[in-house]
Coordinates of C-alpha atoms and ligand atoms in Angstrom, one line a residue:
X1 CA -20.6 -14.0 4.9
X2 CA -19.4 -13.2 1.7
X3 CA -17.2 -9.9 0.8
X4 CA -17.1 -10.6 -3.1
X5 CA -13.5 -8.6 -3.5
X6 CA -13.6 -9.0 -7.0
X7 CA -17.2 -7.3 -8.0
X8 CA -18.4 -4.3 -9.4
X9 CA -19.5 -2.6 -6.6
X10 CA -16.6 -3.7 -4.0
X11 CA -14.1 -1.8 -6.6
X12 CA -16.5 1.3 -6.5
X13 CA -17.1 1.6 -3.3
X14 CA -15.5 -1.1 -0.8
X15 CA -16.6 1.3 2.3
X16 CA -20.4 -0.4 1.7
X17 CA -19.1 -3.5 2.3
X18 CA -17.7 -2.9 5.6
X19 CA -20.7 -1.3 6.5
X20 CA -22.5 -4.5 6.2
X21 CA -19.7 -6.5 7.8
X22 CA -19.5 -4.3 10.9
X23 CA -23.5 -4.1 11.6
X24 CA -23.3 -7.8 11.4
X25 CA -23.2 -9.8 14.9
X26 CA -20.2 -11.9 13.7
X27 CA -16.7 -10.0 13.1
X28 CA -15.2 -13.4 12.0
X29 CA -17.0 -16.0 9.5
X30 CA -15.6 -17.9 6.9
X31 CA -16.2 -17.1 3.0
X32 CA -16.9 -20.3 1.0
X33 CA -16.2 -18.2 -2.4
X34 CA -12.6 -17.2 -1.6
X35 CA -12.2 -20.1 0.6
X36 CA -11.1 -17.8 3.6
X37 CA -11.8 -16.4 6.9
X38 CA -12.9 -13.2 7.2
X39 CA -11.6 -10.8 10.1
X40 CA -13.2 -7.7 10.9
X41 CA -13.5 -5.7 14.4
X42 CA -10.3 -3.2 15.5
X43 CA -9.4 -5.2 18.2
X44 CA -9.8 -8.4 15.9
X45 CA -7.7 -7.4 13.3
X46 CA -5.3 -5.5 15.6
X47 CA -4.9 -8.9 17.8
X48 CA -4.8 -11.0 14.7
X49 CA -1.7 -8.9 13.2
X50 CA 0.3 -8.7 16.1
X51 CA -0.1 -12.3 17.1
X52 CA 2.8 -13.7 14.7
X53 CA 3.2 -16.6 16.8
X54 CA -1.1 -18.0 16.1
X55 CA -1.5 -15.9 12.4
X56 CA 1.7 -17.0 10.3
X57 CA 3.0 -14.5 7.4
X58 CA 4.0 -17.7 5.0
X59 CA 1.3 -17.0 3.0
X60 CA 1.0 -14.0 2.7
X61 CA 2.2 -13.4 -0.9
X62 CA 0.7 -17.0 -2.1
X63 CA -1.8 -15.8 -4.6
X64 CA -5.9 -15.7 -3.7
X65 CA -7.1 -16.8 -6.3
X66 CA -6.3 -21.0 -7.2
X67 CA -3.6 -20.6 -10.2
X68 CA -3.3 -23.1 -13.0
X69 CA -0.6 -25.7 -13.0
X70 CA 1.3 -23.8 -15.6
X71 CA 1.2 -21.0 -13.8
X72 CA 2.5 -22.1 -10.8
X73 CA 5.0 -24.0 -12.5
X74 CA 6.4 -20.3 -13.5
X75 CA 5.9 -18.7 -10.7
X76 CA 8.0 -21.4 -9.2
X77 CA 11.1 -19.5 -10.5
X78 CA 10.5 -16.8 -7.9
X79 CA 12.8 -18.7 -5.2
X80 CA 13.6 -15.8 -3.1
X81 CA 14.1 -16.1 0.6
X82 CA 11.6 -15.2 2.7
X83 CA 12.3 -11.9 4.9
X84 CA 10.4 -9.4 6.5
X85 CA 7.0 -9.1 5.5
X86 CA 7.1 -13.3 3.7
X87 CA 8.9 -14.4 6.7
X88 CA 8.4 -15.8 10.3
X89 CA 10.1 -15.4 13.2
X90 CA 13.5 -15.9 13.6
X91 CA 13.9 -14.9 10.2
X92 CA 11.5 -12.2 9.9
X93 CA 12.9 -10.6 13.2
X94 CA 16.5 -10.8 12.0
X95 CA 15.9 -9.4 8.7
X96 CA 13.1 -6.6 10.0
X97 CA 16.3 -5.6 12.7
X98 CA 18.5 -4.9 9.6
X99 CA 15.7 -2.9 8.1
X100 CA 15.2 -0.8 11.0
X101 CA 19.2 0.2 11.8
X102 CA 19.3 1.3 8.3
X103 CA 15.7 2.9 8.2
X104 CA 14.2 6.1 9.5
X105 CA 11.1 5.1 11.4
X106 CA 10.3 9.1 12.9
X107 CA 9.1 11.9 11.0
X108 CA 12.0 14.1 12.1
X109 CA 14.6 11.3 10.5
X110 CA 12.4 10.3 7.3
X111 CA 12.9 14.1 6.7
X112 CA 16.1 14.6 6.9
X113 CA 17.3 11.4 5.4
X114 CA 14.5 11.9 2.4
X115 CA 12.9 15.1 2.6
X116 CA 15.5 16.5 0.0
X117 CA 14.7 13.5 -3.0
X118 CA 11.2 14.0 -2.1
X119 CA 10.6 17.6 -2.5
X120 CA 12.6 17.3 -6.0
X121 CA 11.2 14.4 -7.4
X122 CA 7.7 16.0 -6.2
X123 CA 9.0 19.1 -7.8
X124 CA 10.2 17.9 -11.1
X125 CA 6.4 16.1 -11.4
X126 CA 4.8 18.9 -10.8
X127 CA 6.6 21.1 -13.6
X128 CA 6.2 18.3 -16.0
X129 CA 2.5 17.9 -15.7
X130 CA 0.2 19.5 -18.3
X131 CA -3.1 20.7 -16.4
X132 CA -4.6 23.1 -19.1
X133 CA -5.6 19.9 -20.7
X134 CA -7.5 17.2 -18.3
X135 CA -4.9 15.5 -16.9
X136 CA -5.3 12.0 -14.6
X137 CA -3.8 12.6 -11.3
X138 CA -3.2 8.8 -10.6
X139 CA -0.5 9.3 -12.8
X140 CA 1.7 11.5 -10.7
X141 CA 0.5 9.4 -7.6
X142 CA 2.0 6.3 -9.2
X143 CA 5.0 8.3 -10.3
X144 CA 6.0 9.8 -7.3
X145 CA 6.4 7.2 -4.7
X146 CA 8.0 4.8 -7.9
X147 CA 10.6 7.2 -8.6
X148 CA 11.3 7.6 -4.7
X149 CA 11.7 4.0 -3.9
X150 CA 14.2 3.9 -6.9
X151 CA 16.1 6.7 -5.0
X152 CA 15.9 4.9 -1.8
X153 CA 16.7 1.6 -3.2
X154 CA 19.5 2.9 -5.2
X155 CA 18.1 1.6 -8.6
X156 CA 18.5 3.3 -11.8
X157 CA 15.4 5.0 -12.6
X158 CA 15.9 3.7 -16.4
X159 CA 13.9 0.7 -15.7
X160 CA 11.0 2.3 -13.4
X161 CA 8.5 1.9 -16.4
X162 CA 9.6 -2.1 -16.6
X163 CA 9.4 -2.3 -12.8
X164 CA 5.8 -0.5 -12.6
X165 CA 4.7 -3.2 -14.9
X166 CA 6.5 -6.2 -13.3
X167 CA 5.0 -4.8 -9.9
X168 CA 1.6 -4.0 -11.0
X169 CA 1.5 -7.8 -12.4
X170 CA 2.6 -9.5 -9.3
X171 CA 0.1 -8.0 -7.5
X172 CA -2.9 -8.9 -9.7
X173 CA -1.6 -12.3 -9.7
X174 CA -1.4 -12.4 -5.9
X175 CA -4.3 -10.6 -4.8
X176 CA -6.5 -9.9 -8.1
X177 CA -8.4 -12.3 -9.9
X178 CA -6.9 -13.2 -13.2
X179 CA -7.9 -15.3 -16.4
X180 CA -5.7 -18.2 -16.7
X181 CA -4.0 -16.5 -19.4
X182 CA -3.4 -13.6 -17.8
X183 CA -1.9 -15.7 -14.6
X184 CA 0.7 -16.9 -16.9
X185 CA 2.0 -13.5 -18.4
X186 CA 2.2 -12.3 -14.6
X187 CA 3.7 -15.3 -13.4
X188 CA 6.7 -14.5 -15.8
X189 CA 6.3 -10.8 -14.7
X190 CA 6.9 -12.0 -11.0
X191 CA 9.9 -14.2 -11.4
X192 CA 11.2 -11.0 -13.9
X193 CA 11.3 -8.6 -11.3
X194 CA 12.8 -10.8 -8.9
X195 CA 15.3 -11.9 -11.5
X196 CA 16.2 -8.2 -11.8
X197 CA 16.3 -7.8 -7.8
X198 CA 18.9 -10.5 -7.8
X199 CA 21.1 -9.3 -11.1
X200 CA 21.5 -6.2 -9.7
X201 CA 22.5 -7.2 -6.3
X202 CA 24.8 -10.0 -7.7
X203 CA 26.4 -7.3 -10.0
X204 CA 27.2 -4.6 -7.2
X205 CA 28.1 -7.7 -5.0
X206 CA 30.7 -9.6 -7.8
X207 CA 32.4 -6.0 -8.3
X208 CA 33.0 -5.0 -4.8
X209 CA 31.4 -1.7 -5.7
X210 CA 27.9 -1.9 -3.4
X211 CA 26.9 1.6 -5.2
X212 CA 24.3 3.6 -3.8
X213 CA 20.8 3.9 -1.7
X214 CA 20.1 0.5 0.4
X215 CA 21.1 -1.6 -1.5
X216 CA 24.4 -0.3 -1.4
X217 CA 23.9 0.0 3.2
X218 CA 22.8 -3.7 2.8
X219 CA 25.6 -5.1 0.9
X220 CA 28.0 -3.2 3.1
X221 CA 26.1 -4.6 6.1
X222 CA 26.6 -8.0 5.3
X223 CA 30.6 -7.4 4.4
X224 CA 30.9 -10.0 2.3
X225 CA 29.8 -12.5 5.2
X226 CA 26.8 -14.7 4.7
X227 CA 26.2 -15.2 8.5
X228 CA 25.3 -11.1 8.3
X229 CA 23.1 -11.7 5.5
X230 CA 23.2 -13.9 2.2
X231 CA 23.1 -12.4 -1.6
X232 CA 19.8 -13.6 -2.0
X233 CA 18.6 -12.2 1.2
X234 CA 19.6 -9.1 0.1
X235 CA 17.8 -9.3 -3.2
X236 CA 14.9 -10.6 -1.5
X237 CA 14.3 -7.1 1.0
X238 CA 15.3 -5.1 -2.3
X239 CA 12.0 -7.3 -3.3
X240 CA 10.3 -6.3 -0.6
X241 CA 10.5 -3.0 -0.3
X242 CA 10.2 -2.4 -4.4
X243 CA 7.1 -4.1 -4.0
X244 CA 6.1 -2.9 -0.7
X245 CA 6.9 0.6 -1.4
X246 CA 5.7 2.0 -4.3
X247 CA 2.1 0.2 -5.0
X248 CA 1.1 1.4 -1.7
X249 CA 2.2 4.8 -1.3
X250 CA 0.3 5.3 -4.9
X251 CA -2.5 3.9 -3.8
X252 CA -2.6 6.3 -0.4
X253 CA -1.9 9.3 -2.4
X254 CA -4.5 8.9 -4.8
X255 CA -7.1 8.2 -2.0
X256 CA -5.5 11.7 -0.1
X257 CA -6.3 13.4 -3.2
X258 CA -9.6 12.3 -3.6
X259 CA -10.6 13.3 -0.9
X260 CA -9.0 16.9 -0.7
X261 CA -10.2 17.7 -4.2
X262 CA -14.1 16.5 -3.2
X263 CA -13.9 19.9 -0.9
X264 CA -12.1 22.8 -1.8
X265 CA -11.8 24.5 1.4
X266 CA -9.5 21.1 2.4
X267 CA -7.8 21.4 -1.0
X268 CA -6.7 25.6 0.2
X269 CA -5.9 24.2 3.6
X270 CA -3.7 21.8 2.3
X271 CA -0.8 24.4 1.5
X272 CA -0.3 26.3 4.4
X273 CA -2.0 24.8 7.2
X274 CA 0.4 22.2 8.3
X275 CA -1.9 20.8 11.3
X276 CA -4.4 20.1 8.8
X277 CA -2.2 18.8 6.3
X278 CA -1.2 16.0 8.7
X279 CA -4.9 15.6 10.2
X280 CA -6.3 15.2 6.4
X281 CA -2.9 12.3 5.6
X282 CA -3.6 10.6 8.7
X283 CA -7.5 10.8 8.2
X284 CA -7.5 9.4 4.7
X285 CA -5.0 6.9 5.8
X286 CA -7.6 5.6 8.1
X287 CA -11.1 6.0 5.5
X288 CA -9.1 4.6 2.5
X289 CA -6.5 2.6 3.8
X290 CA -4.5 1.5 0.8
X291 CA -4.4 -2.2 1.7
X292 CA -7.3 -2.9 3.1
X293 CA -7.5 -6.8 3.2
X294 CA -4.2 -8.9 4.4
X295 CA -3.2 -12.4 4.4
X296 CA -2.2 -14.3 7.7
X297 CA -2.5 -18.4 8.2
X298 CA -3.4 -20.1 11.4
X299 CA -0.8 -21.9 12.9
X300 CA -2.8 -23.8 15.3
X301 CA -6.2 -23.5 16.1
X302 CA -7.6 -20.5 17.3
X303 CA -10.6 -19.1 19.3
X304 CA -11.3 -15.0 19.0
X305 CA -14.4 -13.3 19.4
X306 CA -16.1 -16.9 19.8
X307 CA -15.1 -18.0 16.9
X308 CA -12.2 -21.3 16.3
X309 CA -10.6 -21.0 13.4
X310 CA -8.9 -24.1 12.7
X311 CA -4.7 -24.8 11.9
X312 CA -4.5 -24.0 8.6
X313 CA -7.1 -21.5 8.1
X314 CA -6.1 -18.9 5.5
X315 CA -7.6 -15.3 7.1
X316 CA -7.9 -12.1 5.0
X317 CA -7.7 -9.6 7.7
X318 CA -10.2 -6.7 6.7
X319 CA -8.1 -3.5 7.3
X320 CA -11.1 -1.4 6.0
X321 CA -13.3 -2.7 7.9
X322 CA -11.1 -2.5 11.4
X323 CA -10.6 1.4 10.1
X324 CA -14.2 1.9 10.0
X325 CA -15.5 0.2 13.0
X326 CA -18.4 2.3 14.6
X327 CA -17.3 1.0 18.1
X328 CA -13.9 2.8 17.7
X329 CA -15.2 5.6 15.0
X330 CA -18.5 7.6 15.0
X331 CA -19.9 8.4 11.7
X332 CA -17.2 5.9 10.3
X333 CA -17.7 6.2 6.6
X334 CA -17.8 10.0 7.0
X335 CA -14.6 11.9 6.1
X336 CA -13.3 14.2 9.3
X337 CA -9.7 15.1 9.5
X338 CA -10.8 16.6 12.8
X339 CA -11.8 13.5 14.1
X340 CA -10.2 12.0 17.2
X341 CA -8.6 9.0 17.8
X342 CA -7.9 8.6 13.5
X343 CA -4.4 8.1 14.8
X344 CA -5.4 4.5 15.9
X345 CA -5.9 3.5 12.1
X346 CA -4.3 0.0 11.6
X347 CA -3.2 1.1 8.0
X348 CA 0.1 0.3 8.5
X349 CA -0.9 -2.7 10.2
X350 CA 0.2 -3.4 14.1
X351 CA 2.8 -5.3 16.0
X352 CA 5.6 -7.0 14.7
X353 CA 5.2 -6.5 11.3
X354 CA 4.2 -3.1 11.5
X355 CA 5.0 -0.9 8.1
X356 CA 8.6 -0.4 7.9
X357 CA 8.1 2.4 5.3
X358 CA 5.3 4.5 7.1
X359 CA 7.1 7.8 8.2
X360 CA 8.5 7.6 4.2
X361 CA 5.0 7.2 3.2
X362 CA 4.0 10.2 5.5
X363 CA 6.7 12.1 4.1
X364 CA 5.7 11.5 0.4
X365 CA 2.1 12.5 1.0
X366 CA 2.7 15.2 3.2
X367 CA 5.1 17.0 0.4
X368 CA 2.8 16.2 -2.1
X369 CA -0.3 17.2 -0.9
X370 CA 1.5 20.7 0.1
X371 CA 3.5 21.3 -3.2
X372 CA 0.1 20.5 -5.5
X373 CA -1.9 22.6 -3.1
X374 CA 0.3 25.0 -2.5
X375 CA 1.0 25.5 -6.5
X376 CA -2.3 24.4 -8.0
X377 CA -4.6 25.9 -6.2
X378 CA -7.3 26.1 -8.8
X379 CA -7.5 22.0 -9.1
X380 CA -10.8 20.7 -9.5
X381 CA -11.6 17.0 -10.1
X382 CA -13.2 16.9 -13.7
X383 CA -16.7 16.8 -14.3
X384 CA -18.7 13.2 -13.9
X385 CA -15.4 11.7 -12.3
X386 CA -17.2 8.4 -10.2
X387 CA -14.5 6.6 -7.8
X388 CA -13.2 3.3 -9.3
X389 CA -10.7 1.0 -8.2
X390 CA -8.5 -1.8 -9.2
X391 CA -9.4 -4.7 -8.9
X392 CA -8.5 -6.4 -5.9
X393 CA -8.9 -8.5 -2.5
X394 CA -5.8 -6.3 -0.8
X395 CA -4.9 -3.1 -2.4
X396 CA -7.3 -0.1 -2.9
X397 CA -5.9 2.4 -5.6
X398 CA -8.0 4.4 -7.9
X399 CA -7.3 3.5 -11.7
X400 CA -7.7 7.4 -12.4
X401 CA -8.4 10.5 -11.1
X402 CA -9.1 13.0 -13.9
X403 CA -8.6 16.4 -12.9
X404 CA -8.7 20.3 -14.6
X405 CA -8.1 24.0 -13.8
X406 CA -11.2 25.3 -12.8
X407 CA -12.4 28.2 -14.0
X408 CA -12.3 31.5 -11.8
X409 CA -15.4 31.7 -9.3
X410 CA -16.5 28.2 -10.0
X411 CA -16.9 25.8 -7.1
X412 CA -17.1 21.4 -8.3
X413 CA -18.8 20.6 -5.4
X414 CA -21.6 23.4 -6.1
X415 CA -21.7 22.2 -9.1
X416 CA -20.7 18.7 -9.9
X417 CA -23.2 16.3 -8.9
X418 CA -21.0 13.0 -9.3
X419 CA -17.4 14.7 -8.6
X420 CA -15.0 13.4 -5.4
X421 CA -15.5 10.0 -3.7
X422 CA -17.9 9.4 -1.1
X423 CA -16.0 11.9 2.1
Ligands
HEM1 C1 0.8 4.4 2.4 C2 1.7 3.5 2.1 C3 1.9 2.2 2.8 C4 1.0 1.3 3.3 C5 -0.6 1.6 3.4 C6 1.7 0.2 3.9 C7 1.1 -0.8 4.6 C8 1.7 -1.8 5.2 C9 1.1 -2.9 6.0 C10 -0.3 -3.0 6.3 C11 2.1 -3.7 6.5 C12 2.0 -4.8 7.4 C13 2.1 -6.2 6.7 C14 1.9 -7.3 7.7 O1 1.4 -7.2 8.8 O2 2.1 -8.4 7.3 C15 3.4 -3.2 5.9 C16 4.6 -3.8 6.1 C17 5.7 -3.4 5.4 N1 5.9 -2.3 4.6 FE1 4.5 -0.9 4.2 N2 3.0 0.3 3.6 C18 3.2 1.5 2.9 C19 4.4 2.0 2.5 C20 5.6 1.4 2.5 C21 6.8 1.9 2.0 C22 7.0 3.3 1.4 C23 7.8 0.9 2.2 C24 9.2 0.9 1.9 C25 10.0 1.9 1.9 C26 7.1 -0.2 2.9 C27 7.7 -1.3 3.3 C28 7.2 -2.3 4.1 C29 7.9 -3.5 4.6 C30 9.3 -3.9 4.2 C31 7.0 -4.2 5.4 C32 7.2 -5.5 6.1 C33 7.6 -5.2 7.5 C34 7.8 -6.5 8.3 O3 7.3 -7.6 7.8 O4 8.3 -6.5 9.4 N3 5.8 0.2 3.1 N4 3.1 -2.1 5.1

């Protein structure tokens, strides 16, 4: 079976895809073009995520695509320590614990830890954007969740710009497909970012002032005592969640948009119908998850669904698919906030390393959805708009998302033939 992450019509439509892979008899098959396994099937990518002990995380973050010598040789420099979402057990459950004391995991705690930051940084976005012109929605989606994680982090927002870049690079080198010249230039993007990770942690560490956001909660958790945490371990979850937290989040928004602006009575419900407002998040989490392929390695060999994979075996574990499997959801492809059971989405992932940012994810789209909603109500999606994303074998964002005022009395969907993604 092939799954061709890297064409034309995977990055217009990646739902077709999964259509074919789930009416197939085999939910696990290996792809001689990426070199991979292929997992698909809830209950095959569920067990395969939660099974740390069979699917190792080491690889998760090694790149897809084969780099060039040079390239590697760069990329190299990025020597961080591998925690949380890079790591194995012990490590991984050491460093995840720290994560969680200083993390809200409810929606009650995300709120009142974060709700305040959100709701301005949404707020301040919203004043700033220009909507009598057409304006490209993906960029307050990217902007939002960036600026946040900055907050949360503690980082000065100065260098958001610099760390979009550095971010959006790693990622194309990891889970894109890029030109040999283009691995290079990301390579040094990679080990930048980390670089900066570790300056700024090494800075607030040297001067006994930890500063602010969790940064600051880290280095005052490890109290200057390696056996709580090293420097570089610290850097390395400031890594983590920089590059865990934004990309993401911007992706998830975007495809919440989407699919609230293909249908304008969801778009009016948005603002002041909080049931639906978390119905449509958790709904679009599940038809557009944001990552939607994920990296595991067999440890030894493996038999599931009939299938052995052997020790070794590099698995890209189809999240899209799993979230639109017709044994779990009728009508899969079909966008229905009032669906049951969308709560079972594996967007987040499942078992150990289960997202440690998902109730600040559901806070950011939450208050975003309701603010634009609530105080753009006439938001259309611009004539002609047809769904594209990145390019990629992992993340699903939309490169843009053009958008206008519509005119009084007019509805898109009446009269946009191409406007909204498939819902
Ligand atoms: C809609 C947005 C998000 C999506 C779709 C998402 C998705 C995921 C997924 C699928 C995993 C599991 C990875 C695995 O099994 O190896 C994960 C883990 C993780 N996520 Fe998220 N995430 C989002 C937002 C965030 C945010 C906002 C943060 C940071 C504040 C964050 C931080 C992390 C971390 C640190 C891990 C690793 C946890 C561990 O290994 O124990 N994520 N995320």
């Amino acid at each position: 079976m092939r799954l061709d992450p890297f064409s034309g019509p995977y990055s217009r439509d990646p739902a077709t895809t999964w259509r074919r892979i789930n009416a197939t008899a085999r939910s696990i098959s290996y792809d001689d073009d990426l070199e991979m396994w292929l997992i698909a099937g809830h209950d095959n990518v569920r067990t395969v995520l939660s099974d740390t002990a069979r699917f190792s995380n080491a690889a998760t973050l090694a790149p897809i695509t084969a780099l060039t010598a040079d390239a590697a040789d760069i990329l190299a420099g990025l020597d961080a320590p591998a925690v949380a979402v890079a790591a194995d057990r012990p490590q991984h459950l050491r460093t995840r614990a720290i994560l969680r004391a200083l993390m809200p995991a409810t929606a009650v705690r995300a709120e009142q830890q974060w709700g305040p930051l959100v709701a301005a940084r949404t707020n301040d976005l919203i004043v700033d954007m220009k909507v009598t012109e057409p304006a490209d929605l993906m960029h307050f989606a990217v902007q939002l969740p960036l600026l946040v994680i900055h907050d949360v982090l503690g980082l000065p927002t100065t260098a958001a710009p610099q760390v979009r870049a550095w971010t959006d690079d790693f990622a194309e080198l990891v889970w894109g497909n890029p030109s040999p010249e283009a691995q290079i230039a990301q390579a040094y993007s990679s080990v930048t970012l980390w670089r900066y990770c570790a300056d700024i942690v090494n800075g607030r560490a040297d001067r006994g002032d930890y500063g602010p956001g969790l940064i600051g909660e880290l280095l005052r958790y490890r109290n200057n005592d390696d056996s709580n945490l090293t420097i570089a371990e610290v850097a390395a979850l400031a890594l983590n969640i920089v590059g865990a937290g934004w990309i993401t989040t911007a992706g998830a928004l975007g495809n919440a948009l989407a699919h609230a602006l293909a249908d304008p009575g969801r778009w009016a419900q948005l603002a002041d119908n909080e049931h639906y407002l978390n119905l449509h998040v958790e709904e679009a989490l599940r038809h557009s998850p944001a990552i939607d392929g994920w990296l595991r390695l067999t440890t030894t060999d493996v038999t599931l669904d009939g299938v052995t994979i052997p020790t070794g075996g590099r698995c890209l574990v189809l999240i899209g698919a799993a979230n639109h499997d017709p044994a779990v959801y009728a009508e899969p492809d079909v966008f229905d906030p009032r669906r049951g059971r969308a709560g079972q989405h594996l967007a987040f992932g499942a078992g150990p390393h289960y997202c440690i940012g998902a109730a600040l994810a559901r806070l950011e789209l939450t208050t975003a959805l309701r603010a634009l909603a609530g105080r753009l109500p006439d938001l259309a999606v611009a004539d002609g708009f047809r769904q594209q994303f990145k390019t990629s074998a992992a993340l699903r964002q939309l490169t843009r998302l053009p958008v206008r005022q519509q005119p009084p009395g007019r509805c898109p969907i009446a009269h946009g033939t191409t406007a909204g993604p498939r819902s």
